[in-house]
Tab-separated table of C-alpha atoms in Angstrom:
chain	number	residue	atom	x	y	z
A	1	VAL	CA	-15.303	10.572	30.197
A	2	ASP	CA	-16.463	7.550	32.150
A	3	MET	CA	-15.202	8.295	35.640
A	4	ALA	CA	-16.491	4.912	36.837
A	5	GLU	CA	-13.389	3.394	35.236
A	6	VAL	CA	-10.873	3.211	38.087
A	7	PHE	CA	-8.009	0.739	37.966
A	8	ALA	CA	-5.700	-0.328	40.764
A	9	ALA	CA	-2.269	-1.726	39.919
A	10	ASP	CA	1.227	-1.632	41.371
A	11	LEU	CA	2.643	0.600	38.619
A	12	ASP	CA	5.735	1.699	40.492
A	13	GLY	CA	6.690	-1.707	41.972
A	14	ASP	CA	6.603	-0.608	45.615
A	15	GLY	CA	4.148	-3.308	46.693
A	16	ASP	CA	1.017	-1.187	47.040
A	17	ASP	CA	-1.693	-0.358	44.559
A	18	ASP	CA	-1.535	2.866	42.588
A	19	TYR	CA	-4.680	4.220	41.005
A	20	VAL	CA	-5.407	5.205	37.441
A	21	TRP	CA	-8.720	6.903	36.817
A	22	GLY	CA	-10.542	8.840	34.160
A	23	ALA	CA	-9.779	6.430	31.304
A	24	SER	CA	-12.012	7.340	28.397
A	25	ALA	CA	-13.659	4.771	26.169
A	26	THR	CA	-10.686	5.041	23.816
A	27	GLY	CA	-8.222	4.349	26.623
A	28	SER	CA	-6.764	7.855	26.941
A	29	LEU	CA	-5.252	8.363	30.370
A	30	LEU	CA	-6.281	11.596	32.051
A	31	ASP	CA	-4.763	11.462	35.534
A	32	THR	CA	-2.697	9.255	37.858
A	33	ARG	CA	-1.470	9.392	41.423
A	34	VAL	CA	1.988	8.137	40.493
A	35	SER	CA	4.685	8.845	38.002
A	36	SER	CA	4.485	5.829	35.735
A	37	PRO	CA	6.689	4.545	32.916
A	38	TRP	CA	3.455	3.868	31.000
A	39	THR	CA	1.569	6.293	28.761
A	40	PHE	CA	-1.910	5.529	27.435
A	41	LEU	CA	-2.035	6.723	23.816
A	42	GLY	CA	-5.725	6.168	23.027
A	43	GLY	CA	-6.727	5.058	19.561
A	44	ALA	CA	-8.939	2.078	20.402
A	45	ALA	CA	-11.675	1.197	17.922
A	46	GLU	CA	-15.036	0.090	19.292
A	47	GLY	CA	-15.764	-3.611	19.015
A	48	ALA	CA	-18.714	-5.825	19.844
A	49	ALA	CA	-17.607	-5.989	23.514
A	50	GLY	CA	-16.755	-2.281	23.760
A	51	PHE	CA	-13.376	-0.612	23.347
A	52	PRO	CA	-10.613	-3.198	23.948
A	53	LEU	CA	-8.459	-1.877	26.797
A	54	LEU	CA	-4.723	-2.570	26.933
A	55	ARG	CA	-3.201	-1.657	30.282
A	56	PRO	CA	-0.215	-2.457	32.456
A	57	ILE	CA	-0.902	-4.433	35.616
A	58	VAL	CA	2.725	-4.556	36.804
A	59	GLY	CA	5.753	-2.992	35.224
A	60	THR	CA	8.370	-0.530	36.433
A	61	LEU	CA	10.384	-1.208	33.253
A	62	GLN	CA	13.572	-1.489	35.272
A	63	PRO	CA	16.092	-4.277	34.494
A	64	SER	CA	14.887	-7.746	35.593
A	65	SER	CA	11.547	-6.401	36.872
A	66	PRO	CA	8.292	-8.281	36.175
A	67	THR	CA	6.007	-6.834	33.519
A	68	LEU	CA	2.364	-7.822	33.084
A	69	LEU	CA	0.056	-6.411	30.406
A	70	SER	CA	-3.668	-7.069	30.207
A	71	VAL	CA	-6.251	-6.799	27.441
A	72	GLU	CA	-9.876	-6.522	28.542
A	73	ARG	CA	-13.207	-5.982	26.753
A	74	ALA	CA	-12.312	-8.179	23.787
A	75	PRO	CA	-14.611	-10.876	22.371
A	76	ALA	CA	-14.575	-14.243	24.128
A	77	SER	CA	-12.143	-16.894	22.879
A	78	THR	CA	-10.911	-14.932	19.881
A	79	LEU	CA	-7.562	-14.281	18.234
A	80	VAL	CA	-5.470	-11.263	19.176
A	81	LEU	CA	-2.425	-10.022	17.298
A	82	ALA	CA	-0.013	-8.162	19.574
A	83	TRP	CA	2.035	-5.466	17.848
A	84	LEU	CA	5.330	-4.267	19.254
A	85	SER	CA	7.244	-1.260	17.931
A	86	PHE	CA	10.279	0.787	18.953
A	87	SER	CA	8.948	3.990	17.404
A	88	SER	CA	5.547	5.436	16.649
A	89	ALA	CA	4.245	6.893	13.402
A	90	PRO	CA	0.497	7.000	14.183
A	91	PHE	CA	-2.139	6.722	11.471
A	92	ASP	CA	-5.910	6.271	11.431
A	93	ALA	CA	-7.319	2.828	10.598
A	94	LEU	CA	-10.379	0.695	11.412
A	95	GLY	CA	-12.077	3.531	13.288
A	96	GLY	CA	-9.114	4.096	15.618
A	97	THR	CA	-5.447	5.061	15.548
A	98	VAL	CA	-2.521	2.685	15.088
A	99	HIS	CA	0.308	3.789	17.412
A	100	ALA	CA	2.609	0.723	17.412
A	101	PHE	CA	3.924	1.324	13.899
A	102	PRO	CA	6.191	0.500	12.186
A	103	PHE	CA	5.979	-2.996	13.676
A	104	ALA	CA	9.182	-4.495	15.054
A	105	ASN	CA	7.434	-7.768	15.851
A	106	GLN	CA	3.997	-9.280	16.244
A	107	PHE	CA	2.689	-12.231	18.227
A	108	LEU	CA	-0.560	-14.196	17.988
A	109	PHE	CA	-2.536	-14.998	21.148
A	110	GLY	CA	-6.087	-15.904	22.121
A	111	THR	CA	-8.442	-14.373	24.639
A	112	SER	CA	-10.081	-16.281	27.473
A	113	PRO	CA	-13.810	-17.141	27.511
A	114	ALA	CA	-14.205	-13.850	29.426
A	115	GLY	CA	-12.577	-11.872	26.580
A	116	GLU	CA	-9.365	-11.188	28.489
A	117	LEU	CA	-5.673	-11.796	27.896
A	118	SER	CA	-2.729	-11.391	30.276
A	119	LEU	CA	0.883	-11.454	29.137
A	120	SER	CA	3.836	-11.517	31.509
A	121	THR	CA	7.575	-11.260	31.022
A	122	THR	CA	10.673	-9.937	32.731
A	123	TRP	CA	11.985	-6.583	31.529
A	124	PRO	CA	15.380	-7.278	29.920
A	125	MET	CA	18.776	-6.107	31.142
A	126	GLY	CA	20.658	-3.592	29.017
A	127	VAL	CA	17.704	-1.499	27.839
A	128	PRO	CA	18.842	2.113	28.241
A	129	PRO	CA	16.718	4.426	30.400
A	130	GLY	CA	14.410	6.558	28.283
A	131	PHE	CA	14.072	3.903	25.571
A	132	ASN	CA	10.448	3.690	24.351
A	133	ILE	CA	8.496	0.608	23.354
A	134	TYR	CA	4.956	0.695	21.939
A	135	PHE	CA	2.234	-1.955	22.247
A	136	GLN	CA	-1.149	-2.300	20.589
A	137	PHE	CA	-3.448	-5.266	19.985
A	138	LEU	CA	-5.506	-6.075	16.903
A	139	VAL	CA	-8.566	-8.141	17.853
A	140	ASP	CA	-10.586	-10.542	15.687
A	141	ASP	CA	-14.125	-9.187	16.058
A	142	PRO	CA	-16.450	-10.512	13.289
A	143	PRO	CA	-19.591	-8.498	14.218
A	144	THR	CA	-17.783	-5.176	13.584
A	145	LEU	CA	-17.746	-3.339	10.277
A	146	HIS	CA	-14.219	-4.496	9.370
A	147	GLY	CA	-14.324	-7.806	11.262
A	148	ILE	CA	-11.449	-6.595	13.449
A	149	THR	CA	-10.921	-3.893	16.038
A	150	MET	CA	-7.957	-2.683	18.050
A	151	SER	CA	-6.976	-1.734	21.555
A	152	ASN	CA	-5.581	1.579	22.667
A	153	GLY	CA	-1.880	2.135	22.143
A	154	LEU	CA	0.433	1.930	25.145
A	155	ARG	CA	3.948	3.357	25.403
A	156	GLY	CA	6.425	2.104	27.970
A	157	THR	CA	9.570	4.090	28.788
A	158	ALA	CA	12.502	2.150	30.275
A	159	GLN	CA	13.618	3.411	33.669
C-alpha cells in the first residue's frame, strides 16, 4: 500500500476537507475519517501513466447537491469512456475488474494534456436514499497490452 497517497476533499459537504488515505495502486480504499456515500471498489488496470484513479472530489449525493468526479493518472489528451450502472456484476477484464456492469449508459470524454478529467453535475431530486450508482472509466492507452486500460470502480449511495 502506498501510504503517500493522501487525498483531501469535502466528501460530506460541510465546507471543510475530509481526508482519504491508504489508497492502493488499484484504488481500493482502506480508511477514511468520515462516513462517505462513496465506496472505492478497486479493479483498476495499470496503464502507461500508472493506475487511472477515479475519485469523488465533492458529492454528498443528497438531492440538488453538487457532485464532482475526477480521473487522474490517465494518458494525456486521450479518449475516456465513462460507464454508469445501477447494479454491479463484477468480472475480470483487461488486467482489472469491471464493476460498473451491466452498463446503463456510457459517455465519451477526453482527458486534459495533464491526463486528467473532471466531471460535475447536480445530484438529481427523487433518488431514494440507499440507491446505488456505479462508475468506472475505460481509457484509451495505446502503449498497454490491450491498447486500453480502466480506472477503479466507484460506488455512490444516495443519501
